[in-house]
mmCIF file of C-alpha atoms in Angstrom:
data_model
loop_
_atom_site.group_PDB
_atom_site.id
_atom_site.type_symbol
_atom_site.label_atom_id
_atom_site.label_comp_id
_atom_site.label_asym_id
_atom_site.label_seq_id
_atom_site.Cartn_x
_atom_site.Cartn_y
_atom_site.Cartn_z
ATOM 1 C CA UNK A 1495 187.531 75.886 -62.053
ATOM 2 C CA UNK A 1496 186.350 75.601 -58.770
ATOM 3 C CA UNK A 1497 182.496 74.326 -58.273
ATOM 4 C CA UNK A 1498 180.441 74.895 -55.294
ATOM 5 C CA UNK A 1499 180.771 70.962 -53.982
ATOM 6 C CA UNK A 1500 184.703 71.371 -53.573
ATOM 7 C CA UNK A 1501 183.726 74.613 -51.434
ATOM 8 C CA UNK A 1502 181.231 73.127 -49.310
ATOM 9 C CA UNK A 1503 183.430 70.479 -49.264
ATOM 10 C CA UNK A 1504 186.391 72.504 -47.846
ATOM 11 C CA UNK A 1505 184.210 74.307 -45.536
ATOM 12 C CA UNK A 1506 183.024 71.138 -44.052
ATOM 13 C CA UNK A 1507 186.569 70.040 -43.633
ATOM 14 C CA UNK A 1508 187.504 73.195 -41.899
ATOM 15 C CA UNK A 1509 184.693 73.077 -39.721
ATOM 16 C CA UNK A 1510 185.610 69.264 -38.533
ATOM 17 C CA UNK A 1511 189.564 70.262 -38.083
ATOM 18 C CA UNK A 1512 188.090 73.172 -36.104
ATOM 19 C CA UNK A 1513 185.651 71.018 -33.954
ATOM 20 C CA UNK A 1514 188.509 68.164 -33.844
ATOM 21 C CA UNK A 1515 191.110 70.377 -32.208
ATOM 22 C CA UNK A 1516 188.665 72.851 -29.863
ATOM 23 C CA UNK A 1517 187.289 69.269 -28.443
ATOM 24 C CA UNK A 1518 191.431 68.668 -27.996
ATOM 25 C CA UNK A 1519 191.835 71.652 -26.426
ATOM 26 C CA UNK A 1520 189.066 71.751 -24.221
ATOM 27 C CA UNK A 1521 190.246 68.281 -22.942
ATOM 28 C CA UNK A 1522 193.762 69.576 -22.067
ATOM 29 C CA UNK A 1523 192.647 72.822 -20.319
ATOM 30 C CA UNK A 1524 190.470 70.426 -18.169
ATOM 31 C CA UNK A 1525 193.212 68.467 -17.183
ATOM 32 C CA UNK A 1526 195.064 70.576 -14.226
ATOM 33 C CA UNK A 1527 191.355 72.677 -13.768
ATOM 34 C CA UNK A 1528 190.090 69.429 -12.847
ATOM 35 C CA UNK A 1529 192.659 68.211 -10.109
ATOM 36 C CA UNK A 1530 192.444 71.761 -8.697
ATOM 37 C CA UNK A 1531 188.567 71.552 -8.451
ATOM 38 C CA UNK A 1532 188.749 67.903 -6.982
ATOM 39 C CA UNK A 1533 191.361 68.970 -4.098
ATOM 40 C CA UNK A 1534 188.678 71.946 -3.616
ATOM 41 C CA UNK A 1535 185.845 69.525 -3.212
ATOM 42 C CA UNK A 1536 187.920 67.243 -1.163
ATOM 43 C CA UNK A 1537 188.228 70.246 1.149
ATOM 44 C CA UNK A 1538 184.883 71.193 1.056
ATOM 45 C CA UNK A 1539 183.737 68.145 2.097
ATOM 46 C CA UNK A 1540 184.258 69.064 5.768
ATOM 47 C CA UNK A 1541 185.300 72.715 5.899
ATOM 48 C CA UNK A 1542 182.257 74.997 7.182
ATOM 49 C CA UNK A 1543 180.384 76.971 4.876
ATOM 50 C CA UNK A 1544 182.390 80.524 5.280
ATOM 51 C CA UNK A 1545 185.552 78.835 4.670
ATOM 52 C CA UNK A 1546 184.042 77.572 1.418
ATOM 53 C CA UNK A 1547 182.797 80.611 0.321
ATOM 54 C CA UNK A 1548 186.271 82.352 1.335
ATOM 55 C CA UNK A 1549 187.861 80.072 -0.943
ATOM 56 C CA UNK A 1550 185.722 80.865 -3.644
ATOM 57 C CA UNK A 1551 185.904 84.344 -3.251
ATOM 58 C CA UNK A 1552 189.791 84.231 -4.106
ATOM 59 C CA UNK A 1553 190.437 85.610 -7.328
ATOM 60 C CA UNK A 1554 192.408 82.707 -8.219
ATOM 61 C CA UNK A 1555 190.068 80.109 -7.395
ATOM 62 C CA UNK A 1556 187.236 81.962 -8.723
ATOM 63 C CA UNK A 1557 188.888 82.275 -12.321
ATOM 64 C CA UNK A 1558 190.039 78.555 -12.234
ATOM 65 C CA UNK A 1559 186.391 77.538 -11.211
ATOM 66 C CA UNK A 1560 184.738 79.615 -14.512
ATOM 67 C CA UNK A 1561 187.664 78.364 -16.604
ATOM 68 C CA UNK A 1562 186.746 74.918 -15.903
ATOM 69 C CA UNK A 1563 183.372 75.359 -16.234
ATOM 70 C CA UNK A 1564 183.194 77.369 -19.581
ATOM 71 C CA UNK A 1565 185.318 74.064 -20.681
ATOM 72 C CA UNK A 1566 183.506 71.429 -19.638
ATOM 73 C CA UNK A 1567 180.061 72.650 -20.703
ATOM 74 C CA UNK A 1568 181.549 73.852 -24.355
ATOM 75 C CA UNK A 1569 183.252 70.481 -23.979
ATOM 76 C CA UNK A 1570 180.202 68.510 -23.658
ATOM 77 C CA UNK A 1571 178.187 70.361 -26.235
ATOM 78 C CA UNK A 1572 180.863 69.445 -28.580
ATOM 79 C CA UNK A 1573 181.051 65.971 -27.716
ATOM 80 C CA UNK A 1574 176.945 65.529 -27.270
ATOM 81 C CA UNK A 1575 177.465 67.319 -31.400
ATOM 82 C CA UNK A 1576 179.528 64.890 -32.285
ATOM 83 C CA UNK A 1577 176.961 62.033 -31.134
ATOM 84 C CA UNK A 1578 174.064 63.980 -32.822
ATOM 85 C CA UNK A 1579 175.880 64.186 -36.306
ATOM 86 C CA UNK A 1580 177.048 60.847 -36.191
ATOM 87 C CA UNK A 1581 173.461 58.765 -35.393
ATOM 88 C CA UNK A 1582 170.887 61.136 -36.530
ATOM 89 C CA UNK A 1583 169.755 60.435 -39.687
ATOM 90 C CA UNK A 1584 167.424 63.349 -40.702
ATOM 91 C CA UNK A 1585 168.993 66.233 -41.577
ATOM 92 C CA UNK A 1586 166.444 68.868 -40.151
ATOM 93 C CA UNK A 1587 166.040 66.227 -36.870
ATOM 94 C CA UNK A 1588 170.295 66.743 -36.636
ATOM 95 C CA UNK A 1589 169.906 70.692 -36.769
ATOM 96 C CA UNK A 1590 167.483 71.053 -34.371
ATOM 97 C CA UNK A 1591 169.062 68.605 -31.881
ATOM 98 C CA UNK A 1592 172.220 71.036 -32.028
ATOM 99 C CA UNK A 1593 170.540 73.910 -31.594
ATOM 100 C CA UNK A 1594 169.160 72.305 -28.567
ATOM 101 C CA UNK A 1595 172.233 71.095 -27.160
ATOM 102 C CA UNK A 1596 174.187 74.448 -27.933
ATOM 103 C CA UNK A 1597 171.397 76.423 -26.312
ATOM 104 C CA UNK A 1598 171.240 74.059 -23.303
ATOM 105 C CA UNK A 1599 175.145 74.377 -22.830
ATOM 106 C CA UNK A 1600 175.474 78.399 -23.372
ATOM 107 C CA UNK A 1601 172.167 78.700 -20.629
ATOM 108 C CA UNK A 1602 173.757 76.710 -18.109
ATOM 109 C CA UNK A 1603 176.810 78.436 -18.634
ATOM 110 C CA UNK A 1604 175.743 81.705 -17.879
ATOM 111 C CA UNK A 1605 172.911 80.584 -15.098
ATOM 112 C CA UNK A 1606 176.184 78.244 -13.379
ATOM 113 C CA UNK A 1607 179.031 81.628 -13.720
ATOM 114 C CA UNK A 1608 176.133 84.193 -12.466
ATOM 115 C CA UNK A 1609 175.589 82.085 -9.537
ATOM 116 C CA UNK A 1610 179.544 82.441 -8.913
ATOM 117 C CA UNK A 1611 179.754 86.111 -9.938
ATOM 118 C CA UNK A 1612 176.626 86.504 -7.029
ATOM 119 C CA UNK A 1613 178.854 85.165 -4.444
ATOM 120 C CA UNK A 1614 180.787 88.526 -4.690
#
């Protein structure tokens, strides 16, 4: 017979394999977005303004730009997760510091793509 421990138990198990492999993927979609967005800065460094903003304004660029960002922000809300599970000690303390962190993450999400979607 199955009790409600081994549930919550197998939920919790899920829900680390889950947060184990999206931190995985995250990391690997980062990979190539981040070399692209480093040659862009490296270009930007000393390219005038308009020729930044044409850049930008290539479809291309502009999805590879909110790909990487969408990644690295859910990345780092996973990872700043991680830290809050692992060395806070009160339970309602650990919730609330998640909350935090996930609401931080999904607001500068949206506030860093509408700034990108405004450049159109």
């Amino acid at each position: 017979m199955i009790n409600k421990l081994s549930i919550m138990r197998n939920s919790i198990a899920q829900s680390a394999t889950k947060h184990w492999l999206m931190q995985r993927i995250t990391a690997v979609i980062l990979i190539p977005l981040t070399f692209k967005l480093i040659v862009f800065l490296d270009l930007c460094t000393n390219a005038p303004y308009q020729q930044t903003v044409d850049w930008l304004k290539s479809p291309l660029n502009t999805l590879c730009v909110e790909v990487w960002l969408i990644a690295a922000f859910y990345h780092a809300a996973l990872g700043l997760q991680v830290v809050a599970e692992d060395y806070v000690g009160n339970q309602e303390l650990q919730a609330m510091i998640i909350k935090v962190i996930n609401l931080s993450f999904l607001f500068l999400t949206v506030v860093a793509l509408f700034f990108i979607f405004r450049i159109f």
